[in-house]
GROMACS .gro file of C-alpha atoms in nm:
model
  364
    1MET     CA    1  -1.495  -0.486  -2.380
    2SER     CA    2  -1.244  -0.648  -2.181
    3GLN     CA    3  -1.327  -0.739  -1.805
    4LEU     CA    4  -0.970  -0.557  -1.740
    5PHE     CA    5  -1.069  -0.250  -1.888
    6SER     CA    6  -1.415  -0.168  -1.752
    7PRO     CA    7  -1.458   0.081  -1.506
    8LEU     CA    8  -1.470  -0.007  -1.128
    9LYS     CA    9  -1.541   0.162  -0.835
   10LEU     CA   10  -1.400   0.193  -0.512
   11GLY     CA   11  -1.680   0.385  -0.274
   12GLN     CA   12  -1.790   0.660  -0.492
   13LEU     CA   13  -1.438   0.678  -0.701
   14THR     CA   14  -1.480   0.544  -1.032
   15LEU     CA   15  -1.165   0.376  -1.196
   16ASP     CA   16  -1.161   0.389  -1.553
   17ASN     CA   17  -0.991   0.027  -1.539
   18ARG     CA   18  -0.901  -0.218  -1.350
   19ILE     CA   19  -0.525  -0.213  -1.314
   20ILE     CA   20  -0.400  -0.045  -1.001
   21ILE     CA   21  -0.046   0.054  -0.972
   22ALA     CA   22   0.070  -0.055  -0.602
   23PRO     CA   23   0.236   0.167  -0.360
   24MET     CA   24   0.639   0.099  -0.411
   25CYS     CA   25   0.878   0.234  -0.181
   26GLN     CA   26   1.150   0.446  -0.343
   27TYR     CA   27   1.393   0.496  -0.042
   28SER     CA   28   1.478   0.896  -0.267
   29ALA     CA   29   1.315   1.128   0.059
   30ASN     CA   30   1.486   1.382   0.226
   31ASP     CA   31   1.428   1.353   0.574
   32GLY     CA   32   1.076   1.252   0.517
   33ALA     CA   33   1.001   1.519   0.212
   34ALA     CA   34   0.968   1.375  -0.166
   35SER     CA   35   1.249   1.513  -0.436
   36ASP     CA   36   1.289   1.566  -0.775
   37TRP     CA   37   1.278   1.199  -0.824
   38HIS     CA   38   0.958   1.132  -0.699
   39THR     CA   39   0.855   1.372  -0.936
   40ILE     CA   40   0.994   1.195  -1.238
   41HIS     CA   41   0.886   0.828  -1.100
   42LEU     CA   42   0.559   0.903  -0.993
   43GLY     CA   43   0.488   1.136  -1.322
   44GLN     CA   44   0.593   0.851  -1.510
   45MET     CA   45   0.359   0.570  -1.332
   46SER     CA   46   0.125   0.876  -1.358
   47LEU     CA   47   0.134   0.844  -1.776
   48SER     CA   48   0.097   0.453  -1.795
   49GLY     CA   49  -0.297   0.445  -1.843
   50ALA     CA   50  -0.344   0.227  -1.507
   51GLY     CA   51  -0.677   0.312  -1.367
   52LEU     CA   52  -0.496   0.401  -1.016
   53LEU     CA   53  -0.185   0.537  -0.857
   54ILE     CA   54  -0.139   0.438  -0.476
   55LEU     CA   55   0.176   0.654  -0.383
   56GLU     CA   56   0.459   0.454  -0.184
   57ALA     CA   57   0.414   0.390   0.205
   58THR     CA   58   0.406   0.727   0.326
   59ALA     CA   59   0.501   0.722   0.718
   60VAL     CA   60   0.246   0.943   0.966
   61ASN     CA   61   0.525   1.050   1.161
   62PRO     CA   62   0.924   1.057   1.170
   63GLN     CA   63   0.972   0.735   1.396
   64GLY     CA   64   0.723   0.549   1.137
   65ARG     CA   65   0.967   0.540   0.854
   66ILE     CA   66   1.134   0.248   0.744
   67SER     CA   67   1.437   0.389   0.640
   68TYR     CA   68   1.561   0.746   0.679
   69ALA     CA   69   1.513   0.815   0.324
   70ASP     CA   70   1.112   0.703   0.314
   71LEU     CA   71   0.838   0.955   0.194
   72GLY     CA   72   0.644   1.132   0.515
   73LEU     CA   73   0.357   1.310   0.543
   74TRP     CA   74   0.348   1.439   0.924
   75ASP     CA   75   0.415   1.824   0.890
   76ASP     CA   76   0.390   2.146   0.677
   77ARG     CA   77   0.758   2.087   0.516
   78THR     CA   78   0.658   1.747   0.434
   79GLN     CA   79   0.328   1.856   0.302
   80THR     CA   80   0.431   2.136   0.090
   81ALA     CA   81   0.750   1.891  -0.070
   82LEU     CA   82   0.458   1.672  -0.179
   83ASP     CA   83   0.217   1.897  -0.302
   84LYS     CA   84   0.480   2.061  -0.543
   85THR     CA   85   0.528   1.680  -0.699
   86LEU     CA   86   0.195   1.648  -0.732
   87THR     CA   87   0.122   1.980  -0.896
   88ALA     CA   88   0.368   1.887  -1.135
   89ILE     CA   89   0.184   1.551  -1.247
   90ARG     CA   90  -0.174   1.658  -1.261
   91GLN     CA   91  -0.036   1.935  -1.547
   92TYR     CA   92  -0.086   1.592  -1.747
   93SER     CA   93  -0.234   1.338  -1.604
   94PRO     CA   94  -0.611   1.305  -1.532
   95MET     CA   95  -0.529   0.934  -1.305
   96PRO     CA   96  -0.653   0.901  -0.943
   97ILE     CA   97  -0.395   0.940  -0.678
   98GLY     CA   98  -0.372   0.751  -0.335
   99VAL     CA   99  -0.190   0.759  -0.069
  100GLN     CA  100  -0.060   0.459   0.174
  101LEU     CA  101  -0.032   0.547   0.509
  102ALA     CA  102   0.229   0.353   0.756
  103HIS     CA  103   0.405   0.317   1.062
  104ALA     CA  104   0.675   0.049   1.005
  105GLY     CA  105   0.727  -0.030   1.389
  106ARG     CA  106   0.980  -0.279   1.473
  107LYS     CA  107   1.089  -0.281   1.109
  108ALA     CA  108   1.162   0.035   1.092
  109SER     CA  109   1.538   0.252   1.116
  110THR     CA  110   1.695   0.101   0.819
  111LYS     CA  111   1.981   0.136   0.566
  112LYS     CA  112   1.813   0.152   0.227
  113PRO     CA  113   1.764  -0.159   0.033
  114TRP     CA  114   2.054  -0.110  -0.209
  115ASP     CA  115   2.306  -0.019   0.101
  116GLY     CA  116   2.223  -0.371   0.255
  117GLY     CA  117   1.885  -0.300   0.421
  118GLY     CA  118   1.998  -0.362   0.735
  119SER     CA  119   1.847  -0.225   1.065
  120ILE     CA  120   1.999   0.075   1.234
  121ALA     CA  121   2.121   0.109   1.582
  122PRO     CA  122   1.928   0.419   1.730
  123ASP     CA  123   2.253   0.540   1.850
  124GLN     CA  124   2.354   0.554   1.483
  125LEU     CA  125   2.352   0.800   1.248
  126ASN     CA  126   2.038   0.801   1.041
  127GLY     CA  127   1.920   0.520   1.326
  128TRP     CA  128   1.674   0.561   1.623
  129GLN     CA  129   1.448   0.370   1.897
  130THR     CA  130   1.149   0.133   1.724
  131VAL     CA  131   0.854   0.056   1.866
  132ALA     CA  132   0.596  -0.228   1.861
  133PRO     CA  133   0.364  -0.392   2.035
  134SER     CA  134   0.597  -0.593   2.221
  135ALA     CA  135   0.936  -0.601   2.270
  136LEU     CA  136   1.033  -0.814   2.032
  137ALA     CA  137   1.301  -0.773   1.745
  138TYR     CA  138   1.192  -0.876   1.391
  139ASP     CA  139   1.509  -1.075   1.404
  140GLU     CA  140   1.886  -1.123   1.609
  141ASN     CA  141   2.002  -0.832   1.395
  142SER     CA  142   1.758  -0.561   1.468
  143THR     CA  143   1.705  -0.357   1.728
  144VAL     CA  144   1.480  -0.458   2.011
  145PRO     CA  145   1.182  -0.204   1.983
  146THR     CA  146   1.014  -0.047   2.267
  147ALA     CA  147   0.642  -0.189   2.381
  148MET     CA  148   0.382   0.099   2.313
  149ASP     CA  149   0.198   0.186   2.554
  150LYS     CA  150  -0.154   0.355   2.590
  151ASN     CA  151  -0.035   0.658   2.541
  152ASP     CA  152   0.172   0.609   2.238
  153ILE     CA  153  -0.109   0.439   2.078
  154ASP     CA  154  -0.329   0.715   2.104
  155ALA     CA  155  -0.078   0.956   1.968
  156LEU     CA  156  -0.031   0.701   1.685
  157ILE     CA  157  -0.385   0.722   1.608
  158SER     CA  158  -0.364   1.097   1.607
  159ASP     CA  159  -0.082   1.081   1.377
  160PHE     CA  160  -0.323   0.877   1.135
  161VAL     CA  161  -0.569   1.129   1.126
  162HIS     CA  162  -0.297   1.436   1.086
  163ALA     CA  163  -0.179   1.275   0.786
  164ALA     CA  164  -0.525   1.193   0.664
  165LYS     CA  165  -0.624   1.562   0.672
  166ARG     CA  166  -0.313   1.692   0.539
  167ALA     CA  167  -0.371   1.418   0.238
  168ASP     CA  168  -0.734   1.564   0.135
  169ALA     CA  169  -0.545   1.886   0.177
  170LEU     CA  170  -0.341   1.803  -0.099
  171GLY     CA  171  -0.622   1.677  -0.265
  172LEU     CA  172  -0.540   1.283  -0.299
  173ASP     CA  173  -0.826   1.109  -0.387
  174LEU     CA  174  -0.800   0.803  -0.159
  175ILE     CA  175  -0.651   0.639   0.127
  176GLU     CA  176  -0.480   0.279   0.209
  177LEU     CA  177  -0.434   0.219   0.554
  178HIS     CA  178  -0.100  -0.005   0.521
  179GLY     CA  179  -0.173  -0.338   0.749
  180ALA     CA  180   0.042  -0.550   0.562
  181HIS     CA  181   0.415  -0.653   0.523
  182GLY     CA  182   0.534  -0.704   0.897
  183TYR     CA  183   0.426  -0.331   0.993
  184LEU     CA  184   0.304  -0.162   1.283
  185LEU     CA  185  -0.024  -0.244   1.234
  186HIS     CA  186   0.028  -0.615   1.089
  187GLN     CA  187   0.261  -0.638   1.396
  188PHE     CA  188  -0.008  -0.597   1.635
  189LEU     CA  189  -0.266  -0.820   1.462
  190SER     CA  190   0.024  -1.120   1.436
  191PRO     CA  191   0.042  -1.346   1.732
  192LEU     CA  192   0.408  -1.365   1.665
  193SER     CA  193   0.477  -1.031   1.710
  194ASN     CA  194   0.217  -0.962   1.971
  195LYS     CA  195   0.268  -1.058   2.336
  196ARG     CA  196   0.027  -0.755   2.518
  197ASP     CA  197  -0.187  -0.885   2.771
  198ASP     CA  198  -0.421  -0.566   2.765
  199GLN     CA  199  -0.698  -0.441   2.548
  200TYR     CA  200  -0.452  -0.481   2.211
  201GLY     CA  201  -0.340  -0.850   2.254
  202GLY     CA  202  -0.438  -1.167   2.341
  203ASN     CA  203  -0.731  -1.308   2.145
  204LEU     CA  204  -0.817  -1.194   1.803
  205GLU     CA  205  -1.075  -0.900   1.887
  206ASN     CA  206  -0.761  -0.728   2.080
  207ARG     CA  207  -0.559  -0.776   1.830
  208MET     CA  208  -0.761  -0.595   1.559
  209ARG     CA  209  -0.863  -0.350   1.740
  210LEU     CA  210  -0.575  -0.092   1.638
  211LEU     CA  211  -0.616  -0.160   1.334
  212LEU     CA  212  -0.984  -0.084   1.327
  213ASP     CA  213  -0.928   0.237   1.555
  214VAL     CA  214  -0.684   0.371   1.302
  215PHE     CA  215  -0.952   0.266   1.052
  216THR     CA  216  -1.256   0.446   1.225
  217ALA     CA  217  -1.051   0.782   1.309
  218VAL     CA  218  -0.959   0.827   0.936
  219ARG     CA  219  -1.264   0.720   0.811
  220ALA     CA  220  -1.430   1.005   1.035
  221GLU     CA  221  -1.189   1.244   0.934
  222PHE     CA  222  -1.094   1.194   0.539
  223PRO     CA  223  -1.402   1.288   0.305
  224SER     CA  224  -1.698   1.044   0.274
  225ASN     CA  225  -1.656   1.090  -0.070
  226LYS     CA  226  -1.304   0.942  -0.103
  227PRO     CA  227  -1.240   0.608  -0.042
  228VAL     CA  228  -1.041   0.461   0.230
  229GLY     CA  229  -0.940   0.070   0.219
  230VAL     CA  230  -0.681  -0.099   0.427
  231ARG     CA  231  -0.413  -0.359   0.262
  232VAL     CA  232  -0.357  -0.668   0.462
  233SER     CA  233  -0.119  -0.974   0.451
  234ALA     CA  234  -0.308  -1.253   0.427
  235THR     CA  235  -0.093  -1.462   0.592
  236ASP     CA  236   0.242  -1.463   0.774
  237TRP     CA  237   0.337  -1.818   0.610
  238VAL     CA  238   0.439  -1.909   0.961
  239GLU     CA  239   0.307  -2.175   1.190
  240GLY     CA  240   0.092  -2.017   1.442
  241GLY     CA  241   0.089  -1.714   1.290
  242TRP     CA  242  -0.163  -1.420   1.147
  243ASP     CA  243  -0.356  -1.646   0.876
  244LEU     CA  244  -0.657  -1.620   0.588
  245THR     CA  245  -0.934  -1.734   0.868
  246GLN     CA  246  -0.823  -1.432   1.051
  247THR     CA  247  -0.788  -1.228   0.774
  248ILE     CA  248  -1.187  -1.314   0.686
  249GLU     CA  249  -1.237  -1.191   0.996
  250LEU     CA  250  -1.071  -0.871   0.988
  251ALA     CA  251  -1.169  -0.819   0.646
  252LYS     CA  252  -1.563  -0.848   0.784
  253ALA     CA  253  -1.501  -0.629   1.059
  254LEU     CA  254  -1.372  -0.344   0.805
  255ALA     CA  255  -1.665  -0.391   0.568
  256ALA     CA  256  -1.897  -0.325   0.868
  257LEU     CA  257  -1.712   0.002   0.977
  258GLY     CA  258  -1.734   0.098   0.614
  259CYS     CA  259  -1.411   0.002   0.457
  260ASP     CA  260  -1.411   0.082   0.067
  261TYR     CA  261  -1.190  -0.226  -0.001
  262ILE     CA  262  -0.955  -0.466   0.081
  263HIS     CA  263  -0.588  -0.484  -0.081
  264VAL     CA  264  -0.452  -0.866  -0.056
  265SER     CA  265  -0.098  -0.958  -0.011
  266THR     CA  266   0.078  -1.182   0.218
  267ALA     CA  267   0.368  -1.195   0.464
  268GLY     CA  268   0.676  -0.983   0.574
  269LEU     CA  269   0.589  -1.000   0.920
  270SER     CA  270   0.867  -1.323   1.004
  271PRO     CA  271   1.198  -1.375   0.864
  272GLU     CA  272   1.080  -1.763   0.927
  273GLN     CA  273   0.831  -1.720   0.666
  274GLN     CA  274   0.803  -1.998   0.400
  275ILE     CA  275   0.638  -1.856   0.093
  276PRO     CA  276   0.569  -2.070  -0.245
  277VAL     CA  277   0.671  -1.797  -0.508
  278GLU     CA  278   0.520  -1.889  -0.791
  279ALA     CA  279   0.248  -1.703  -1.071
  280ASN     CA  280  -0.094  -1.601  -0.856
  281PHE     CA  281   0.048  -1.705  -0.545
  282GLN     CA  282  -0.136  -1.458  -0.359
  283VAL     CA  283  -0.464  -1.470  -0.563
  284PRO     CA  284  -0.628  -1.740  -0.365
  285PHE     CA  285  -0.614  -1.531  -0.049
  286ALA     CA  286  -0.813  -1.247  -0.239
  287THR     CA  287  -1.051  -1.482  -0.353
  288ALA     CA  288  -1.170  -1.610  -0.064
  289ILE     CA  289  -1.159  -1.246   0.090
  290LYS     CA  290  -1.412  -1.156  -0.145
  291GLU     CA  291  -1.642  -1.438  -0.152
  292ALA     CA  292  -1.681  -1.323   0.269
  293VAL     CA  293  -1.732  -0.951   0.173
  294ASP     CA  294  -1.961  -0.709  -0.052
  295ILE     CA  295  -1.680  -0.453  -0.073
  296PRO     CA  296  -1.415  -0.455  -0.402
  297VAL     CA  297  -1.058  -0.689  -0.328
  298ILE     CA  298  -0.746  -0.618  -0.547
  299ALA     CA  299  -0.507  -0.881  -0.579
  300VAL     CA  300  -0.130  -0.903  -0.624
  301GLY     CA  301   0.146  -1.103  -0.673
  302LEU     CA  302   0.335  -1.162  -0.972
  303ILE     CA  303   0.086  -1.076  -1.191
  304THR     CA  304   0.304  -0.980  -1.539
  305GLU     CA  305   0.100  -1.121  -1.792
  306ALA     CA  306  -0.197  -0.919  -1.980
  307GLU     CA  307  -0.431  -1.213  -2.076
  308GLN     CA  308  -0.355  -1.331  -1.672
  309ALA     CA  309  -0.477  -1.020  -1.546
  310GLN     CA  310  -0.797  -1.089  -1.755
  311SER     CA  311  -0.827  -1.422  -1.613
  312ILE     CA  312  -0.875  -1.326  -1.289
  313ILE     CA  313  -1.070  -1.062  -1.324
  314THR     CA  314  -1.314  -1.288  -1.568
  315LYS     CA  315  -1.290  -1.530  -1.334
  316GLN     CA  316  -1.424  -1.311  -1.035
  317GLN     CA  317  -1.141  -1.388  -0.866
  318ALA     CA  318  -1.093  -1.064  -0.763
  319ASP     CA  319  -1.227  -0.687  -0.852
  320ALA     CA  320  -0.918  -0.552  -0.943
  321VAL     CA  321  -0.493  -0.594  -1.000
  322ALA     CA  322  -0.212  -0.429  -0.837
  323LEU     CA  323   0.113  -0.391  -1.028
  324ALA     CA  324   0.445  -0.320  -0.843
  325ARG     CA  325   0.734  -0.503  -0.957
  326GLY     CA  326   0.619  -0.544  -1.279
  327ILE     CA  327   0.504  -0.177  -1.387
  328LEU     CA  328   0.881  -0.074  -1.241
  329TYR     CA  329   1.015  -0.297  -1.526
  330ASP     CA  330   0.741  -0.186  -1.770
  331PRO     CA  331   0.564   0.127  -1.721
  332HIS     CA  332   0.341   0.094  -2.036
  333TRP     CA  333   0.202  -0.248  -1.907
  334PRO     CA  334  -0.095  -0.106  -1.935
  335TRP     CA  335  -0.107   0.028  -2.280
  336HIS     CA  336   0.060  -0.308  -2.394
  337ALA     CA  337  -0.231  -0.479  -2.212
  338ALA     CA  338  -0.493  -0.278  -2.405
  339ALA     CA  339  -0.312  -0.347  -2.695
  340GLU     CA  340  -0.359  -0.685  -2.630
  341LEU     CA  341  -0.677  -0.724  -2.561
  342GLY     CA  342  -0.860  -0.464  -2.752
  343ALA     CA  343  -0.917  -0.188  -2.551
  344THR     CA  344  -0.790   0.175  -2.463
  345VAL     CA  345  -0.665   0.381  -2.223
  346LYS     CA  346  -0.578   0.734  -2.111
  347ALA     CA  347  -0.248   0.856  -2.207
  348PRO     CA  348  -0.083   1.170  -2.286
  349LYS     CA  349  -0.113   1.354  -2.696
  350GLN     CA  350   0.216   1.379  -2.659
  351TYR     CA  351   0.238   1.006  -2.742
  352LEU     CA  352  -0.022   0.928  -3.017
  353ARG     CA  353   0.176   0.807  -3.271
  354SER     CA  354   0.386   0.606  -3.018
  355SER     CA  355   0.244   0.238  -3.134
  356PRO     CA  356   0.451   0.048  -3.387
  357HIS     CA  357   0.399   0.059  -3.749
  358GLY     CA  358   0.044  -0.079  -3.857
  359LYS     CA  359  -0.090  -0.171  -3.509
  360PRO     CA  360  -0.377   0.025  -3.350
  361SER     CA  361  -0.293   0.248  -3.088
  362PRO     CA  362  -0.406   0.142  -2.723
  363ILE     CA  363  -0.447   0.541  -2.632
  364GLU     CA  364  -0.782   0.731  -2.610
   0.00000   0.00000   0.00000
């Protein structure tokens, strides 16, 4: 059997294979509510044959959106809209679906990427006042955020919990907490963005506290048979910033609290980052974390070829691989990988005759 297409357990959830569709922002929501685009896009992803689909970064409150067009899950309206999309998808796909709960912090209040992605000032249309661990802007063109006080932090934790309860009510199979890519939980982790002198700043234990508190609160309220994992940036790629050594300590702390998996990315916190982009460039970080904890670790980053993904699993560099841009480019990537590696995937019977003439079908 192809190792890439062997089952994987995340907590009590068993995936058919080790290909995961990573969260990918679509900037197509209406004041936080899923739109017809989400039904079309996620429907397509759910027919791909991957083992798991994780919905895009989903804000736990309006202030936590990256842009005004981001998906949210904070009230009955946003829950109902997402329920409509999920109901349509589940008619045709048995794929497990999770959601990445997030807050953008100082990187919130922006334009859509295709409109430039720049910061929108609080007094401008579609803009609002951002918040962060400290009053430090992402860059010289961004709004200076308001430093969060203890009441703000307590409210944030509550918002994550309420969003988790809504996710469960929607029948979602998994929650991933977004602690990566320079967004709020990552901002608390990194000494570059966190200059606090209270219990949430300073030494590593204090800088990890918010993410661990959010995890503990969500884990307590989300059903125990459903996994809760965390996405991390293993390094800021900036001298003096968040790094692999600190990430390993965070991973150990999360594992001790019952975290079901770690999803390992890098970067996003600082415009000063220097990233050596090449195939598999983030995989060594996942491997180092996998060696330090006994929970599944997911690798990402320019994983584009079937044999490349298979090698990562076979060599035990990670327990699963996550695809983002690659599966946007080729929504049937798992089909093609299965055909190449002599495996099969679950896909609709309507597509059983889709294989090229003379080639075996990878569809079960």
